[in-house]
PDB file of C-alpha atoms in Angstrom:
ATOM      1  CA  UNK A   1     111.625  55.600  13.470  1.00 64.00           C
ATOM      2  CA  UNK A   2     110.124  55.220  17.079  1.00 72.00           C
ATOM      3  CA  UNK A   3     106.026  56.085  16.560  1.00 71.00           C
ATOM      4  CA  UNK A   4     105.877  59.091  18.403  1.00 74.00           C
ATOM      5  CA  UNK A   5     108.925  60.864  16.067  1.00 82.00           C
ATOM      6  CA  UNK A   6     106.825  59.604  13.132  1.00 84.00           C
ATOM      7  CA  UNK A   7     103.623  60.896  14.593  1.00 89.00           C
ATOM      8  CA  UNK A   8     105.322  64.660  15.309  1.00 91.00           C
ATOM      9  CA  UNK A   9     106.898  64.269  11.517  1.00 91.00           C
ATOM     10  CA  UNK A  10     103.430  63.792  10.189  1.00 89.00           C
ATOM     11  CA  UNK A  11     101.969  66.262  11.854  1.00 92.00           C
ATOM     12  CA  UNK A  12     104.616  68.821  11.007  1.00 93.00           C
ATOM     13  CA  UNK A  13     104.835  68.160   7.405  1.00 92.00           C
ATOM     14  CA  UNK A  14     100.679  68.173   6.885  1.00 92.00           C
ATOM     15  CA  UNK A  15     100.350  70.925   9.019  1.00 94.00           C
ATOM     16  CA  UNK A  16     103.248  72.748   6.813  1.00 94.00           C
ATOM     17  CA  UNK A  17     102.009  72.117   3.679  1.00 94.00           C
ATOM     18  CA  UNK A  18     101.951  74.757   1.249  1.00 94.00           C
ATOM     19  CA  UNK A  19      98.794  75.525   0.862  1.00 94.00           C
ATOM     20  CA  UNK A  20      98.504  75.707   4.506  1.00 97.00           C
ATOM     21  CA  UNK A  21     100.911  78.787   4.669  1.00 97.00           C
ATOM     22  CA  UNK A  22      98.824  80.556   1.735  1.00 97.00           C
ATOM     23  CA  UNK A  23      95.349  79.684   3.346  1.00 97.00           C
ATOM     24  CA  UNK A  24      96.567  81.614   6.125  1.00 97.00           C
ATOM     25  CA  UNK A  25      98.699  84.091   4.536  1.00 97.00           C
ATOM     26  CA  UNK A  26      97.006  85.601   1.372  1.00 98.00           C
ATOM     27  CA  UNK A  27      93.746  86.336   3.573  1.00 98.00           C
ATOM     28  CA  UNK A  28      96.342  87.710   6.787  1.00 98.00           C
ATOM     29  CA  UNK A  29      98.340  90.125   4.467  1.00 98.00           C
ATOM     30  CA  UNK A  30      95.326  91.030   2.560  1.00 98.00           C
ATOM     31  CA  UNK A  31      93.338  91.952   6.090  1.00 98.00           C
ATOM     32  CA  UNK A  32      97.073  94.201   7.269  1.00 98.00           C
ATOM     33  CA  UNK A  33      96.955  96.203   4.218  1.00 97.00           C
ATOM     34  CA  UNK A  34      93.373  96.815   3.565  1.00 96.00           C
ATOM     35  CA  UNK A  35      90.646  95.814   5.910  1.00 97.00           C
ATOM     36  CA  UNK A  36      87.812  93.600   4.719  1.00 97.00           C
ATOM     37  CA  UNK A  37      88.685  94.274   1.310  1.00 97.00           C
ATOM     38  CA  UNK A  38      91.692  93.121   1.301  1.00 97.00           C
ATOM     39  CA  UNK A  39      90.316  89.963   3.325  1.00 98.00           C
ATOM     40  CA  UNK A  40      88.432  89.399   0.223  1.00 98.00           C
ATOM     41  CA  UNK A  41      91.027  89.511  -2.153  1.00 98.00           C
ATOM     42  CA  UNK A  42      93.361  87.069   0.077  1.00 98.00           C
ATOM     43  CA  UNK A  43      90.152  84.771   0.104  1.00 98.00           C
ATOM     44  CA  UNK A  44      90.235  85.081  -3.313  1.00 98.00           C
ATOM     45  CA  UNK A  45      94.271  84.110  -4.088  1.00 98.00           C
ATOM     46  CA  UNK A  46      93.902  81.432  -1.413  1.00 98.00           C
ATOM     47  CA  UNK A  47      91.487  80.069  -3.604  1.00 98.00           C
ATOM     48  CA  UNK A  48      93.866  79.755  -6.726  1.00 97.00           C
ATOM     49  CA  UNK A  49      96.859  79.101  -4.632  1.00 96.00           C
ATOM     50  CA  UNK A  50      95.574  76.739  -2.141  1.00 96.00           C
ATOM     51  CA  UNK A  51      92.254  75.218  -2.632  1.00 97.00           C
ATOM     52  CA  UNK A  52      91.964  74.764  -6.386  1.00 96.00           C
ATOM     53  CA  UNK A  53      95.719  73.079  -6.153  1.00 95.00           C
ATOM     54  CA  UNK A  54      94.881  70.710  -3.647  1.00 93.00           C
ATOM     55  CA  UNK A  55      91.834  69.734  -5.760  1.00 94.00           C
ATOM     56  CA  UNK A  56      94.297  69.432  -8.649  1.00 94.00           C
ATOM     57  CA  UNK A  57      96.504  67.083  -6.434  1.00 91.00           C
ATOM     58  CA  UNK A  58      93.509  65.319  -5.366  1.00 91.00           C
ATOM     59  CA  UNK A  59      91.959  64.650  -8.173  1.00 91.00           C
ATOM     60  CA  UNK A  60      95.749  63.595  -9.857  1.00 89.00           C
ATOM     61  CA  UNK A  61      96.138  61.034  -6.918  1.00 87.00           C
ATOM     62  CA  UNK A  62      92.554  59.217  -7.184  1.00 89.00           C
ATOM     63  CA  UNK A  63      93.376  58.703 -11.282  1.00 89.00           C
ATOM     64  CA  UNK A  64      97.000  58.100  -9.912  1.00 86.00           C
ATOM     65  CA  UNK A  65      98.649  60.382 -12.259  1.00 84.00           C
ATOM     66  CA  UNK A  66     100.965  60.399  -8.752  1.00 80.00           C
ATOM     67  CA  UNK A  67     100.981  58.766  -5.661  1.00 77.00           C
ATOM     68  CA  UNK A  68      99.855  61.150  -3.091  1.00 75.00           C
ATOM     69  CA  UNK A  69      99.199  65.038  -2.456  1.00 72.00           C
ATOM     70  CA  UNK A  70     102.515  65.387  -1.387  1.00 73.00           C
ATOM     71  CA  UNK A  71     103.577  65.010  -5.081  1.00 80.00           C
ATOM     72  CA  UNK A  72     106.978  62.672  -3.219  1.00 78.00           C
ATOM     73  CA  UNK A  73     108.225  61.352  -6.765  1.00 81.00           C
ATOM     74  CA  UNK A  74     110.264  64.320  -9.009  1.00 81.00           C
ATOM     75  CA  UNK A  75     108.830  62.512 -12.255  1.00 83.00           C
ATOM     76  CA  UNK A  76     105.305  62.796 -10.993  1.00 83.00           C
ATOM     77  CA  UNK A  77     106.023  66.426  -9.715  1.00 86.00           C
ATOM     78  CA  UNK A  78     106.265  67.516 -13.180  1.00 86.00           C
ATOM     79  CA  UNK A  79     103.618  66.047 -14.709  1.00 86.00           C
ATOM     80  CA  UNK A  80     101.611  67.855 -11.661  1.00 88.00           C
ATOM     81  CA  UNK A  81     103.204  71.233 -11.994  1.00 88.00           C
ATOM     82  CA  UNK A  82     101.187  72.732 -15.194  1.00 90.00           C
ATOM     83  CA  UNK A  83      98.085  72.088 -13.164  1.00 92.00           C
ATOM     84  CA  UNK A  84      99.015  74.032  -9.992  1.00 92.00           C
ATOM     85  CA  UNK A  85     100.803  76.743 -12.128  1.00 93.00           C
ATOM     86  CA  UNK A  86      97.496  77.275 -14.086  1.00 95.00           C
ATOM     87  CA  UNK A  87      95.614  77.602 -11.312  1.00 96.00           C
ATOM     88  CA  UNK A  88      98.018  80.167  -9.310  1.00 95.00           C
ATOM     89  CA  UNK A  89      98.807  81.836 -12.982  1.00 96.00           C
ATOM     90  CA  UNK A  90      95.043  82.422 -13.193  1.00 97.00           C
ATOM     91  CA  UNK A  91      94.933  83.299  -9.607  1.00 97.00           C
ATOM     92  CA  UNK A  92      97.477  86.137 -10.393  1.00 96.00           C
ATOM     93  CA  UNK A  93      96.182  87.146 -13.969  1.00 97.00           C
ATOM     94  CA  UNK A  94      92.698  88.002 -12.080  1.00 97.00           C
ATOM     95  CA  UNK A  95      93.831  89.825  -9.140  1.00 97.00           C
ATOM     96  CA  UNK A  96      95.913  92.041 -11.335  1.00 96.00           C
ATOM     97  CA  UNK A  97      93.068  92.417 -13.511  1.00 97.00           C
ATOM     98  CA  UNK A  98      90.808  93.082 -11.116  1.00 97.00           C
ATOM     99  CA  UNK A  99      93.101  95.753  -9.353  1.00 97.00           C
ATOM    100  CA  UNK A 100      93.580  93.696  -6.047  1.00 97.00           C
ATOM    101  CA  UNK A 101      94.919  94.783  -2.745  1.00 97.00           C
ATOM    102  CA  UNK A 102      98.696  94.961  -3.866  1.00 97.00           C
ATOM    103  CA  UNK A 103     100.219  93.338  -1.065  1.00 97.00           C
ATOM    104  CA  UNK A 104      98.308  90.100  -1.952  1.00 98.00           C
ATOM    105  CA  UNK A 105      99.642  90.354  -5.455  1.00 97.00           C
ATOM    106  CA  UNK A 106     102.677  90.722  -4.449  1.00 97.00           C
ATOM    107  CA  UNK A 107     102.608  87.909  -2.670  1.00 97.00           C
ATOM    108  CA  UNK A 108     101.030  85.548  -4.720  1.00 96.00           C
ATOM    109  CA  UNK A 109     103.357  86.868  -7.801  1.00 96.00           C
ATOM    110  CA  UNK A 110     106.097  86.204  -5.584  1.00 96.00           C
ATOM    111  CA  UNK A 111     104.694  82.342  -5.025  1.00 93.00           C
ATOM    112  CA  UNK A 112     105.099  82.287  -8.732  1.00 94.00           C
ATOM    113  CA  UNK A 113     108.086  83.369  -9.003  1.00 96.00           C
ATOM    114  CA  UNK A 114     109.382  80.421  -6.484  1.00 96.00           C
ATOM    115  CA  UNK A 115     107.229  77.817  -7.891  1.00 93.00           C
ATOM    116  CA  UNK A 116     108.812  78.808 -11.448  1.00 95.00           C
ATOM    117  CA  UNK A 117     112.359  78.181 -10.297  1.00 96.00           C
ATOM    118  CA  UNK A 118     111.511  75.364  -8.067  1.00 95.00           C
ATOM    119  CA  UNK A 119     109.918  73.710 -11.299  1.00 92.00           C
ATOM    120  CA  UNK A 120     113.435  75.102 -13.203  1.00 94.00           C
ATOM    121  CA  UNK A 121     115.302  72.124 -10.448  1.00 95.00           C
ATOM    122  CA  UNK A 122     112.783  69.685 -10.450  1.00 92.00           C
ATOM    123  CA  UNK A 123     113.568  68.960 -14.073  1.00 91.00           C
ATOM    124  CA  UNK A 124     116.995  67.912 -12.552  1.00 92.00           C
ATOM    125  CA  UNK A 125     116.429  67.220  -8.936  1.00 94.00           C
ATOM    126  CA  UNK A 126     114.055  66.617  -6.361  1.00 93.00           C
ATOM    127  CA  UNK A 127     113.705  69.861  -3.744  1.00 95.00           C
ATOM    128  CA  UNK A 128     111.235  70.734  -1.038  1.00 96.00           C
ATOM    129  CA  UNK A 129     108.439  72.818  -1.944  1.00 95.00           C
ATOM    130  CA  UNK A 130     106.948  72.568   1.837  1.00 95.00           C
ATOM    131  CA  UNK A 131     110.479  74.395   2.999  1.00 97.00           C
ATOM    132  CA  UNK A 132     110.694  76.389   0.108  1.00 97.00           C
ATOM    133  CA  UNK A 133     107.085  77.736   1.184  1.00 97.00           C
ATOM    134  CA  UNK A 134     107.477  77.786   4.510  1.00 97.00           C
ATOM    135  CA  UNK A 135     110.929  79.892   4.096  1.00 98.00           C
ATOM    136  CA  UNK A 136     109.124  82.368   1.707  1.00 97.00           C
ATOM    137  CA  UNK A 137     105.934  83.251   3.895  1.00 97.00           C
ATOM    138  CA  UNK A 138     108.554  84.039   6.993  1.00 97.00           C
ATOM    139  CA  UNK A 139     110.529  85.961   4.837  1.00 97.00           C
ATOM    140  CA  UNK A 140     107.455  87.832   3.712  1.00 97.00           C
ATOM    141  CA  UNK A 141     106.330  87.855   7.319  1.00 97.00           C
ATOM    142  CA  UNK A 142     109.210  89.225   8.588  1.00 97.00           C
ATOM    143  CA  UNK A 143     108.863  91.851   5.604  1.00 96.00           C
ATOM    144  CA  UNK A 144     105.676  93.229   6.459  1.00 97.00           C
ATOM    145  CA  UNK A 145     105.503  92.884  10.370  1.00 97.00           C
ATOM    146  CA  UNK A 146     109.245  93.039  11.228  1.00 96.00           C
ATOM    147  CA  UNK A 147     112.082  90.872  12.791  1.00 95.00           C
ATOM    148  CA  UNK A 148     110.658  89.941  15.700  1.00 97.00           C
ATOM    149  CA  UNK A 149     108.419  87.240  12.980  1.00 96.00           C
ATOM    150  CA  UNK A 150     111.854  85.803  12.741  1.00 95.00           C
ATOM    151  CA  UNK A 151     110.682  83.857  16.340  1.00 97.00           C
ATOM    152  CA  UNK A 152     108.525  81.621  13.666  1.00 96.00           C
ATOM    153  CA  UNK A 153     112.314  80.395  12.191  1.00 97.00           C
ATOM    154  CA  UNK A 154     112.179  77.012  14.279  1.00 97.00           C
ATOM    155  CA  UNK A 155     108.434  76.066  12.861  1.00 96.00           C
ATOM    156  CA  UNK A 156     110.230  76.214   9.734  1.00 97.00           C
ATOM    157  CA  UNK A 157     113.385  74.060  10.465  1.00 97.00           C
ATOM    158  CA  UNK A 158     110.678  71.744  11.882  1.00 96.00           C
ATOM    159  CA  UNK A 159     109.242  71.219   8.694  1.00 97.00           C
ATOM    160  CA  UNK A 160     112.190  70.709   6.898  1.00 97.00           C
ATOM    161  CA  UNK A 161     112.944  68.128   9.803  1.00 96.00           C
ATOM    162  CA  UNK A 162     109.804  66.497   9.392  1.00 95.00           C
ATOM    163  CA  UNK A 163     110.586  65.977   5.632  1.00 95.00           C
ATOM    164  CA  UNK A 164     113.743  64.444   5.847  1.00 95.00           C
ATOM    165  CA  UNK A 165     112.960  62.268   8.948  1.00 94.00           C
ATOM    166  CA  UNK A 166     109.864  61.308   6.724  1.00 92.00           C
ATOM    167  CA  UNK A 167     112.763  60.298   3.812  1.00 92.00           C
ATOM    168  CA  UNK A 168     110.775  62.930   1.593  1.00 92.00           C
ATOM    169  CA  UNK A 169     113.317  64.829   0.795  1.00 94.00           C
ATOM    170  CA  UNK A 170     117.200  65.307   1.978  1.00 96.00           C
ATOM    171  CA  UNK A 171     118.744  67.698   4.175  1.00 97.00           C
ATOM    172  CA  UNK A 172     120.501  69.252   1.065  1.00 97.00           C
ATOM    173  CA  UNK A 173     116.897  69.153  -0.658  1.00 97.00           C
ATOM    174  CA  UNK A 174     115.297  70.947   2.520  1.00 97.00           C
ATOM    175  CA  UNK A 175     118.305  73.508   2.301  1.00 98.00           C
ATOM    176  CA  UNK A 176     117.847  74.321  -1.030  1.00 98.00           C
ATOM    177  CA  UNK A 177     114.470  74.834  -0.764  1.00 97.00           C
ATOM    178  CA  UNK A 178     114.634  77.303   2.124  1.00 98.00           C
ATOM    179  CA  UNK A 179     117.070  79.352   0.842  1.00 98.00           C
ATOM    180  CA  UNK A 180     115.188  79.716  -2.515  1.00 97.00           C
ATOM    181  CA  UNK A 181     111.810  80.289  -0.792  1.00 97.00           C
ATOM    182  CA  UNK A 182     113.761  83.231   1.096  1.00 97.00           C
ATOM    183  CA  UNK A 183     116.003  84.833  -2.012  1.00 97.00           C
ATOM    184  CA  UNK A 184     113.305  84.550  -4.226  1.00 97.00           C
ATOM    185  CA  UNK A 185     110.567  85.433  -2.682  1.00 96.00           C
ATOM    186  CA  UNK A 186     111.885  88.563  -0.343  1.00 95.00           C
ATOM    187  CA  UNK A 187     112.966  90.780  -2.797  1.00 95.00           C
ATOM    188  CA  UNK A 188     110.152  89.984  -5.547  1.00 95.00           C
ATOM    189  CA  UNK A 189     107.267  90.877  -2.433  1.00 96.00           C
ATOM    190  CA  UNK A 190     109.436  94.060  -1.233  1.00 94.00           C
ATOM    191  CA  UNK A 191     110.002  95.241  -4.850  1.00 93.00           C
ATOM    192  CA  UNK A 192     106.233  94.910  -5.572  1.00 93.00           C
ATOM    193  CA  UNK A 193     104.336  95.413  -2.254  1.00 82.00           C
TER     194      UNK A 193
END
């Protein structure tokens, strides 16, 4: 691959990681729906769905339980999963506890919800969580603000570009991933939020 294509690849995929999306989502939806205090409670599921899983991955990488924080092998991916799914789990057990700001519950019990069947496939296949992600938080974007979101579509084929060009994942991998970030996750957010 000529080094500028890899250079664009790299920066699409680690700029459209997952927790990227939920760093900047959980704090964004929290803010629509409820001012500062729903700021907090997006700072809060962030937290459990972004920071405390990349610590997870980080910490599974330098005792190389896996490779890297992308997680690229499916072996490795479940032997990673229970981590991150404690962490958002415990993320979502609190902010229902703790009566959060409901469209942040929503959407962080819809990011179960996709990481659950995502982990259902990656007993059996390798798919992309990064376009799985990416597909969901449009989806949920275009939920709450409207279409006209919908002009964030090419970021997302971008980043399922940037994974295949990358050789992380295959264009049916990248497919399958978008559409389950999108069926799962749109009905599950509108049904709750």
């Amino acid at each position: 691959m000529p080094r500028g294509e890899a250079r664009w690849a790299w920066l699409l995929s680690d700029g459209g990681e997952p927790r990227n999306w939920m760093l900047v989502l959980a704090p964004l939806l929290g803010w629509h729906a409820d001012g500062w205090a729903g700021l907090r409670w997006g700072a809060l599921a962030a937290l459990f769905t972004a920071v405390l899983p990349t610590l997870i991955l980080h910490l599974g990488e330098r005792r190389r339980y896996w490779g890297d924080r992308h997680v690229r092998r499916r072996q490795d991916r479940i032997v990673a999963a229970p981590g991150v799914l404690a962490s958002v789990l415990t993320g979502t057990a609190l902010l229902y506890a703790l009566d959060a700001t409901v469209a942040v519950v929503a959407l962080v019990t819809a990011m179960v919800a996709v990481l659950l069947a995502l982990l259902v496939i990656t007993f059996f296949w390798k798919v992309s969580v990064h376009s799985a992600v990416a597909a969901g938080a449009l989806a949920v974007l275009a939920t709450v603000f409207g279409p006209w979101t919908l002009v964030l579509a090419p970021l997302v084929v971008l980043i399922g570009w940037s994974r295949v060009r990358l050789r992380c994942h295959t264009v049916g991998q990248v497919a399958v991933g978008v559409l389950i970030g999108a069926a799962v996750s749109t009905p599950l957010y509108t049904y709750l939020g």
